[in-house]
PDB file of C-alpha atoms in Angstrom:
ATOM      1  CA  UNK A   1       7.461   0.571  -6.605  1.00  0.00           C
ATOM      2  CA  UNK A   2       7.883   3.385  -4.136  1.00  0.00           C
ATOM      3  CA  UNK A   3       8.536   2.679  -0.558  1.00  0.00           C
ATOM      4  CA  UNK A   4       6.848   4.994   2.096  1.00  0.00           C
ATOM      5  CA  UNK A   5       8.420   5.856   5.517  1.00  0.00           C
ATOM      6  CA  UNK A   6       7.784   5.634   8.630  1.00  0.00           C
ATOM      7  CA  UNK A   7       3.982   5.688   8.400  1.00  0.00           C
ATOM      8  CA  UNK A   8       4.137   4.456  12.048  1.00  0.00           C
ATOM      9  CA  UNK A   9       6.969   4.797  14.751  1.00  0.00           C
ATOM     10  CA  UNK A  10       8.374   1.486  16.054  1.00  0.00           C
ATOM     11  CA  UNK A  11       6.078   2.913  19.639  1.00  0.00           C
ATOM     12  CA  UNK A  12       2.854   3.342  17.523  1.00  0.00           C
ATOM     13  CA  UNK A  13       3.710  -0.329  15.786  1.00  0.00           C
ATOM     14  CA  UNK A  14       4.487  -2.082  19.109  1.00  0.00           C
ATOM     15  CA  UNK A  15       0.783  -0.567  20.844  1.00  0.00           C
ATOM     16  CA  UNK A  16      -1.091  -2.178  17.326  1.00  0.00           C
ATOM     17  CA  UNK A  17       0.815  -5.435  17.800  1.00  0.00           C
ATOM     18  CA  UNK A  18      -0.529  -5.860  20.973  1.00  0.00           C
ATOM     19  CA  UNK A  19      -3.922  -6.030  19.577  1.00  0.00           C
ATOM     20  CA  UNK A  20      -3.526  -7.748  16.651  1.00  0.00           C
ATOM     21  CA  UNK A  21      -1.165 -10.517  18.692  1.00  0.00           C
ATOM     22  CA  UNK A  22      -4.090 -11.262  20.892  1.00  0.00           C
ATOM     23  CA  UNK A  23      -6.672 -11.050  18.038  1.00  0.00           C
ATOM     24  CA  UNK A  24      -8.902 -13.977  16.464  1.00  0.00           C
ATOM     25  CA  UNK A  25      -7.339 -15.228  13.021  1.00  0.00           C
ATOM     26  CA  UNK A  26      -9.577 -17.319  10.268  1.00  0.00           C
ATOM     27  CA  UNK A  27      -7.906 -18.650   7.190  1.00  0.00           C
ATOM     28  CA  UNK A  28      -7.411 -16.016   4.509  1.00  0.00           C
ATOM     29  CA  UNK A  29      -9.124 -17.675   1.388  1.00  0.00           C
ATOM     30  CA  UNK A  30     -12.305 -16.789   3.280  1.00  0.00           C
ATOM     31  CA  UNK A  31     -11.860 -13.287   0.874  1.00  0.00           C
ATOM     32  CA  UNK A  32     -10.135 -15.092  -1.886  1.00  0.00           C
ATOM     33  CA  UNK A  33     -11.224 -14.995  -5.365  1.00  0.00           C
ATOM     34  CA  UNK A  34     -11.803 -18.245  -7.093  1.00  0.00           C
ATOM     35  CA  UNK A  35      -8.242 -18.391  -8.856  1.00  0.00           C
ATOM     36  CA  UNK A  36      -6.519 -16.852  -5.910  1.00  0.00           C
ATOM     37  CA  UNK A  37      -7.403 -19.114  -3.093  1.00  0.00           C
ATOM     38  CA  UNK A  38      -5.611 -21.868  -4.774  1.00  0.00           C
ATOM     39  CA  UNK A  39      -2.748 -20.409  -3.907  1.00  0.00           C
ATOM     40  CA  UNK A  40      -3.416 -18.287  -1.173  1.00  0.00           C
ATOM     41  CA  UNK A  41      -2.650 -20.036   2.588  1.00  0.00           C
ATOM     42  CA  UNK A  42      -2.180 -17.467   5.637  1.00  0.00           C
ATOM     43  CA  UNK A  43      -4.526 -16.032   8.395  1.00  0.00           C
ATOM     44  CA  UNK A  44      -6.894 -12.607   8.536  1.00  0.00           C
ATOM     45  CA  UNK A  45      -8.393 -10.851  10.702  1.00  0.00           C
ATOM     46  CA  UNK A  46     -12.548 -10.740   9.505  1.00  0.00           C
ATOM     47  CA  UNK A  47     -12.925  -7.305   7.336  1.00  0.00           C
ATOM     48  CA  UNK A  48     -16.165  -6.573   9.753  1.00  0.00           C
ATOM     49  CA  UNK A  49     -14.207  -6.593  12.638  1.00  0.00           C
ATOM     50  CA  UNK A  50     -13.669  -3.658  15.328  1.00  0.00           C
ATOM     51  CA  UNK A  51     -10.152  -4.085  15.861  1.00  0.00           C
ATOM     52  CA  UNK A  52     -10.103  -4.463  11.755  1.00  0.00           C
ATOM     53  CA  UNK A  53     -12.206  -1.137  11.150  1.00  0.00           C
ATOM     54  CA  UNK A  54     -10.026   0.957  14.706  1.00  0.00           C
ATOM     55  CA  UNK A  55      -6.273  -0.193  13.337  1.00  0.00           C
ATOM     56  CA  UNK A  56      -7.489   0.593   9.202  1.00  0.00           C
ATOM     57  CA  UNK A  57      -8.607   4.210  10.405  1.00  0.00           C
ATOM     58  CA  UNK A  58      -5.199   4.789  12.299  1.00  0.00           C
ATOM     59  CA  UNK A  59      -3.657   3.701   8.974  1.00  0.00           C
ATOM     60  CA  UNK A  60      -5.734   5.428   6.459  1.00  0.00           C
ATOM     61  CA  UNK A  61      -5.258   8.642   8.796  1.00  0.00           C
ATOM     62  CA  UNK A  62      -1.848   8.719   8.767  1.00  0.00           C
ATOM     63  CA  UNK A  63      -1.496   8.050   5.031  1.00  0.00           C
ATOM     64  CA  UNK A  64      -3.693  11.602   5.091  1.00  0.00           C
ATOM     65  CA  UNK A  65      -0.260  13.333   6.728  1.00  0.00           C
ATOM     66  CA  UNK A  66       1.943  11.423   4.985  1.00  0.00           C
ATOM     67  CA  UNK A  67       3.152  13.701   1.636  1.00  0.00           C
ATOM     68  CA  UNK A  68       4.984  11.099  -0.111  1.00  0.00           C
ATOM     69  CA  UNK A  69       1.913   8.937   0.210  1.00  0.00           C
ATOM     70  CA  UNK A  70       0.174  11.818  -1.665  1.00  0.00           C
ATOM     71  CA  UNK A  71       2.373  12.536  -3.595  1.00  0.00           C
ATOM     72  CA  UNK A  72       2.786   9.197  -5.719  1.00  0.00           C
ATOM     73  CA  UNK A  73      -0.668   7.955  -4.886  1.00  0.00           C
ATOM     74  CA  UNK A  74      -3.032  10.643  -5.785  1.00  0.00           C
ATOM     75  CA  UNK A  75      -5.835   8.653  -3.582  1.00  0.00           C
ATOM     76  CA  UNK A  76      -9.563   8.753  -4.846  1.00  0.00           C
ATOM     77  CA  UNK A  77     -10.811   5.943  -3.419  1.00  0.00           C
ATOM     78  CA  UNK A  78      -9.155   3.642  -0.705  1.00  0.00           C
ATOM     79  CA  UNK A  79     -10.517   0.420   0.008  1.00  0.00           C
ATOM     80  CA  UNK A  80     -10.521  -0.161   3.913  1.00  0.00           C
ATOM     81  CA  UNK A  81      -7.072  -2.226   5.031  1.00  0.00           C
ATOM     82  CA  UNK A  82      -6.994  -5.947   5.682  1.00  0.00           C
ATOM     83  CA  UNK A  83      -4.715  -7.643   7.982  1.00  0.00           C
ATOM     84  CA  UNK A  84      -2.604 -10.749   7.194  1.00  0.00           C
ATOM     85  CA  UNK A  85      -0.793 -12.867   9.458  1.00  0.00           C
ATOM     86  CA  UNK A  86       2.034 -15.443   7.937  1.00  0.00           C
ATOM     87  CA  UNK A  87       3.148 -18.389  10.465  1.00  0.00           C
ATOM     88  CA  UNK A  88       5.755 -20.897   9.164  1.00  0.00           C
ATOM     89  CA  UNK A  89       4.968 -22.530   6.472  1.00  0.00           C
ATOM     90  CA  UNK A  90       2.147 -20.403   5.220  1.00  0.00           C
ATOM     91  CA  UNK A  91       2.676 -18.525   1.722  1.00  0.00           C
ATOM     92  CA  UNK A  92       0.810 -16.634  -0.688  1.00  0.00           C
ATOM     93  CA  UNK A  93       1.667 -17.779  -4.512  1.00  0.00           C
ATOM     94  CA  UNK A  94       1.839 -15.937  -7.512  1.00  0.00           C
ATOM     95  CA  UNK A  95      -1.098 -13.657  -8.583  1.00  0.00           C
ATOM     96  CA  UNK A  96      -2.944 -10.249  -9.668  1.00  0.00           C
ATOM     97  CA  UNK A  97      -4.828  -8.369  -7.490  1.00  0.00           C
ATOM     98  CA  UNK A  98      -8.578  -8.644  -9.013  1.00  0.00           C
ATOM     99  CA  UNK A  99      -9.475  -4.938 -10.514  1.00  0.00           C
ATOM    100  CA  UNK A 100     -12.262  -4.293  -9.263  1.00  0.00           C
ATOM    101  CA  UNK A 101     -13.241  -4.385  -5.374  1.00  0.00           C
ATOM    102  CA  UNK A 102     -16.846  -3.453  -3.741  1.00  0.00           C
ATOM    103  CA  UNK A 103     -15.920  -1.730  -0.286  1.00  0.00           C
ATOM    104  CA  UNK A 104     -17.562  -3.930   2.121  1.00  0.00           C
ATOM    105  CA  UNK A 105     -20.633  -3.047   3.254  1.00  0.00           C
ATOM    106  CA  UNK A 106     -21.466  -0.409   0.495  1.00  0.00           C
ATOM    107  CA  UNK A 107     -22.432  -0.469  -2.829  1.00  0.00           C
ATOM    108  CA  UNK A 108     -19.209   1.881  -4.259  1.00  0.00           C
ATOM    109  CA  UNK A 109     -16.637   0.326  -6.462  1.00  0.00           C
ATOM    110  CA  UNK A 110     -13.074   0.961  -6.842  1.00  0.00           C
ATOM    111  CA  UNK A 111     -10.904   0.357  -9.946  1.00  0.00           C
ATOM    112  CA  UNK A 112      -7.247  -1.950  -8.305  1.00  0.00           C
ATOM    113  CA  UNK A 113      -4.601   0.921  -9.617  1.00  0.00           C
ATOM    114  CA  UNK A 114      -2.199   0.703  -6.662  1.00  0.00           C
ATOM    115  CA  UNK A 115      -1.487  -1.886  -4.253  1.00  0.00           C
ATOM    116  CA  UNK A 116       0.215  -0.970  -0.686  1.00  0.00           C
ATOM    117  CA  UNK A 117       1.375  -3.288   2.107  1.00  0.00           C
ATOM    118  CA  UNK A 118       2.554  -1.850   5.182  1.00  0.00           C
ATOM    119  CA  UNK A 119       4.835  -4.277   7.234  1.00  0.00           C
ATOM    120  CA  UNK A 120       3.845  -4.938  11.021  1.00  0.00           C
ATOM    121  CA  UNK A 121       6.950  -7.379  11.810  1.00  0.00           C
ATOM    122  CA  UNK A 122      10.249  -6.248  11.649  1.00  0.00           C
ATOM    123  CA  UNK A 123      12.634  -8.164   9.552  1.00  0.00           C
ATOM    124  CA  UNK A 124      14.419  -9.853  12.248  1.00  0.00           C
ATOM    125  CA  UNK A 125      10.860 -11.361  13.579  1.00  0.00           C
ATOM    126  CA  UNK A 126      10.375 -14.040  10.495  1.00  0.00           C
ATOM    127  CA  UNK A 127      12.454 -15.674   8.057  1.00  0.00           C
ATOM    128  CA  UNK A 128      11.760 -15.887   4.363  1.00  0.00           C
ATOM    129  CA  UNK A 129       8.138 -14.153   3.805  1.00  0.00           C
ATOM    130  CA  UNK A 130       9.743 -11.506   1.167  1.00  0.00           C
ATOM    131  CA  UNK A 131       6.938  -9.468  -0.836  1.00  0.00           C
ATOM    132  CA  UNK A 132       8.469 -11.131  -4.587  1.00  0.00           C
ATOM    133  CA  UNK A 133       6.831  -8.180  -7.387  1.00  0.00           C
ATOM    134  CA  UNK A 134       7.566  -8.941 -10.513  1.00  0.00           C
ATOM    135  CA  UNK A 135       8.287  -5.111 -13.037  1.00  0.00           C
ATOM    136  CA  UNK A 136       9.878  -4.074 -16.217  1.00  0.00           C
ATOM    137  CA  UNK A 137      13.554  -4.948 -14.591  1.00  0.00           C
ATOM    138  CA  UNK A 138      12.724  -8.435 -12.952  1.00  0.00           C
ATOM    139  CA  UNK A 139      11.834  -9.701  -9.559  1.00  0.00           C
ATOM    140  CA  UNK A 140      12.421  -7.172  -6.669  1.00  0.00           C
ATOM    141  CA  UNK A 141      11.665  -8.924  -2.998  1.00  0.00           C
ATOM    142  CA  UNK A 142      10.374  -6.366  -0.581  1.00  0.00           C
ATOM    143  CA  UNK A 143      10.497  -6.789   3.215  1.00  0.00           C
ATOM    144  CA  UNK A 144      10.588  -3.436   5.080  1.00  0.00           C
ATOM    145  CA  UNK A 145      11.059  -2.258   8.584  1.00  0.00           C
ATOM    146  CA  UNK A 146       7.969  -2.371  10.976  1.00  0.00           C
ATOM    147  CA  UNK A 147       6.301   0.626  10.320  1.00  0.00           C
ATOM    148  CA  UNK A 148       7.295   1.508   6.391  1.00  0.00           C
ATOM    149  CA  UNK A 149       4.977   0.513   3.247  1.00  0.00           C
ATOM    150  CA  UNK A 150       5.586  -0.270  -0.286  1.00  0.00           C
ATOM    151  CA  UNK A 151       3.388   1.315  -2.498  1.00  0.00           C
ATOM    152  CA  UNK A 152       3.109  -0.460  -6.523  1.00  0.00           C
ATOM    153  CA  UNK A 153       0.347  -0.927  -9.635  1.00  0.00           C
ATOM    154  CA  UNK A 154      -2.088  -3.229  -9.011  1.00  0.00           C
ATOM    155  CA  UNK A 155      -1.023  -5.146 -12.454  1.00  0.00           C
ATOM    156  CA  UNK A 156       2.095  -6.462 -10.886  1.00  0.00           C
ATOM    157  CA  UNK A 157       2.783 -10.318 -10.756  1.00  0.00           C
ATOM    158  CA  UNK A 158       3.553 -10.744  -7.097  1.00  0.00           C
ATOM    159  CA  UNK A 159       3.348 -13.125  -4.405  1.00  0.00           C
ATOM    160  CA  UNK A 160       4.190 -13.800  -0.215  1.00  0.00           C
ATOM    161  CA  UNK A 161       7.017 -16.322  -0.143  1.00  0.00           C
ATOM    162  CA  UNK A 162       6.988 -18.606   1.980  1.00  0.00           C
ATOM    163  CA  UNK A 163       7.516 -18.139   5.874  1.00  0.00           C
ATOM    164  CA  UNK A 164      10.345 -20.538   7.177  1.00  0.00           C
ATOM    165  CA  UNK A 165      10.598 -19.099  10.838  1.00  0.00           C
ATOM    166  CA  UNK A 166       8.291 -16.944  13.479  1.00  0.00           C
ATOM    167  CA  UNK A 167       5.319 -14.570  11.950  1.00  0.00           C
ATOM    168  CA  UNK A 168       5.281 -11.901   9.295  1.00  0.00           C
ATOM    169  CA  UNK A 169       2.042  -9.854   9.832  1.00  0.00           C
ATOM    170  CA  UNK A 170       1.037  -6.717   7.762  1.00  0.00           C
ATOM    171  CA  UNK A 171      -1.733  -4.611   6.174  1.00  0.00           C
ATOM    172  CA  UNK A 172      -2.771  -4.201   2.848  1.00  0.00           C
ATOM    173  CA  UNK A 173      -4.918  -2.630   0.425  1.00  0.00           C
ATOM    174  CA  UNK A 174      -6.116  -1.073  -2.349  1.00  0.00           C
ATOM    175  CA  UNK A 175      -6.957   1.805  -4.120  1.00  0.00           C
ATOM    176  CA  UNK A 176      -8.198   3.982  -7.083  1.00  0.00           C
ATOM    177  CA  UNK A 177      -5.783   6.973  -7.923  1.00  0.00           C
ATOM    178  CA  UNK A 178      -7.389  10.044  -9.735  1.00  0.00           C
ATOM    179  CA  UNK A 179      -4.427   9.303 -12.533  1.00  0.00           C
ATOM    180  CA  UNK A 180      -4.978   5.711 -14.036  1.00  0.00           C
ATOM    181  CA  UNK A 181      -1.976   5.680 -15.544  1.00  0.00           C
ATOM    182  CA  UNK A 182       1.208   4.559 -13.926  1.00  0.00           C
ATOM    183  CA  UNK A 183       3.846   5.785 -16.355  1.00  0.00           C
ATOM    184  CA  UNK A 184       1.997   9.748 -15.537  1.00  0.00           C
ATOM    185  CA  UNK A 185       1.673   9.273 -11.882  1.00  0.00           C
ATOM    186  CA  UNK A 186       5.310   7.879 -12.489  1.00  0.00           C
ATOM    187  CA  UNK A 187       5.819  11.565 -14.045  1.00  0.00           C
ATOM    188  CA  UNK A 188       3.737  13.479 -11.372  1.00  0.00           C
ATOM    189  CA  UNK A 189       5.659  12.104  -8.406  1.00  0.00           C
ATOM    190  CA  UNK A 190       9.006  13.001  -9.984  1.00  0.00           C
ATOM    191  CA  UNK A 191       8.041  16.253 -10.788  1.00  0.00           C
ATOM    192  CA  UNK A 192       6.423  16.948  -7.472  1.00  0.00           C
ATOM    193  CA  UNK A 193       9.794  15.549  -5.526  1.00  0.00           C
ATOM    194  CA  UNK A 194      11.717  18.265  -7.867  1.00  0.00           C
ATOM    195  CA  UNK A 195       9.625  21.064  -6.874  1.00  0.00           C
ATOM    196  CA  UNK A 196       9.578  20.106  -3.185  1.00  0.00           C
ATOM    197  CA  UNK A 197      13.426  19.921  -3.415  1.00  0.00           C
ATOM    198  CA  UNK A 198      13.490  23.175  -4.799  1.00  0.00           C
ATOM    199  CA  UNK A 199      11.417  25.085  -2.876  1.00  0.00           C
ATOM    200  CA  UNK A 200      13.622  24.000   0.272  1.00  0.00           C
ATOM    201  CA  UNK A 201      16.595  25.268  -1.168  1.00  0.00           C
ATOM    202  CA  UNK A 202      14.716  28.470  -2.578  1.00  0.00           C
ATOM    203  CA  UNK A 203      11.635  28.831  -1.590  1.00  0.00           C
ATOM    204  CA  UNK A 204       7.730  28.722  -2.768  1.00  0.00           C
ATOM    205  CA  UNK A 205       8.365  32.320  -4.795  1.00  0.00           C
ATOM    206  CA  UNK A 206      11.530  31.577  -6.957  1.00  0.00           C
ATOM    207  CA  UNK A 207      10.558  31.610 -10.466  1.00  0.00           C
ATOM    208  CA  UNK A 208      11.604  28.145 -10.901  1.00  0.00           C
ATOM    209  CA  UNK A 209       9.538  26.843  -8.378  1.00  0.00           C
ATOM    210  CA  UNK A 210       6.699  28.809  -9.553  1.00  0.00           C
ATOM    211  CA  UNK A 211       6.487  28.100 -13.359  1.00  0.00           C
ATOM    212  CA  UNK A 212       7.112  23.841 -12.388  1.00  0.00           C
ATOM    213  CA  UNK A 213       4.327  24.161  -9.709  1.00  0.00           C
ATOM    214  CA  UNK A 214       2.095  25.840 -12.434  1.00  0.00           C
ATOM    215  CA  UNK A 215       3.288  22.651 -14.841  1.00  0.00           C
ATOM    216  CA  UNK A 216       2.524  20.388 -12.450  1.00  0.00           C
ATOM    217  CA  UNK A 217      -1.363  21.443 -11.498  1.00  0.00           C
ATOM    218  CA  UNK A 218      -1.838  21.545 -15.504  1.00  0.00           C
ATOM    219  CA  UNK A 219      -0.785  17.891 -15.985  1.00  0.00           C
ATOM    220  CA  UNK A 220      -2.770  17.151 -13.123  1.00  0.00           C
ATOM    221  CA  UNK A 221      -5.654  19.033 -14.994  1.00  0.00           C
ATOM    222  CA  UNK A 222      -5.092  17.689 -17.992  1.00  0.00           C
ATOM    223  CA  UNK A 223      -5.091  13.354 -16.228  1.00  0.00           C
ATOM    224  CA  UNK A 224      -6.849  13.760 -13.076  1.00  0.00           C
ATOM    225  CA  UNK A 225     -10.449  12.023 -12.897  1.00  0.00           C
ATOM    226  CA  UNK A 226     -11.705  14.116 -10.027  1.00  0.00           C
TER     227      UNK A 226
END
């Protein structure tokens, strides 16, 4: 799980929350798979939506700027960002993420690698509502600062806990990284963070940073589906 910061300021977040607070919700099993709407009970915005496709393309464009996105991502194919709204009461149980997504409106398929959610209520705005992921070390709840996303595979156990007080509302998606594998994007995005750190303290022509850049663009060589 890597957290990513500050994808929006707490300005930029407060001008989408005025659109999405005045938006039309519909009940979110509408894009449910069969085993997942059992358990799935909160609200969405409808994927064909303006407001849907305007506030996705802010997201999707700052991701573009964002280096740590990049950087542990690797992004080939991004399936457009869906917005969920949790009132009290309303709760997402425990499931996978089904592997494979059309893109709606196209024919183009993307393989479920990576699943984000990028947090539109600050923590003080709704109780309970914790993003429960289930890794190699246990449960980890997630509930970030307006603004910041959490970034993890797509083969994670996870679920919405229940909302107790006020509204949780985010974004989330999916998408296809050029390196299926998690353990070497696990790899990549250390090594890249090492060379970064490096090259501040040295600069981009110490030999160092050289030879682990050079290491770095042959793994991605040798993994990448471009």
């Amino acid at each position: 799980m890597i957290p990513i910061r500050k994808v929006f300021t707490p300005e930029q977040v407060q001008q989408i929350r005025l659109h999405l607070d005045e938006a039309d919700w519909q009940g979110g099993e509408i894009t449910a798979g069969q085993q997942a709407r059992r358990v799935k009970h909160n609200q969405q915005l409808p994927q064909d939506g303006t407001l849907t496709q305007q506030i996705g393309d802010l997201i999707l464009d700052a991701l573009a700027r964002h280096p740590v996105f990049i950087s542990a991502a690797l992004p080939q194919k991004i399936f457009p960002p869906m917005f969920n709204r949790y009132s009290v009461g309303e709760t997402y149980g425990s499931h996978v993420d089904n592997a494979i997504r059309v893109i709606p409106g196209t024919t183009i398929r993307l393989r479920t690698d990576l699943s984000a959610t990028l947090f539109l209520s600050d923590p003080d705005e709704y109780e309970g509502g914790d993003l429960q992921i289930e890794d190699h070390f246990g449960s980890q709840c997630v509930k970030l600062a307006a603004g910041d996303m959490i970034l993890y595979p797509s083969t994670s156990l996870h679920q919405v806990m229940p909302v107790t007080a006020g509204r949780r509302v985010s974004a989330v998606f999916w998408l296809q990284s050029m390196v299926r594998s998690n353990e070497q994007r696990e790899m990549l995005f250390g090594l890249d963070q090492s060379i970064q750190s490096l090259t501040s303290l040295h600069g981009h022509e110490h030999q160092d940073v050289t030879r682990l850049s050079g290491v770095y663009q042959n793994l991605i060589r040798q993994w990448a589906d471009a």
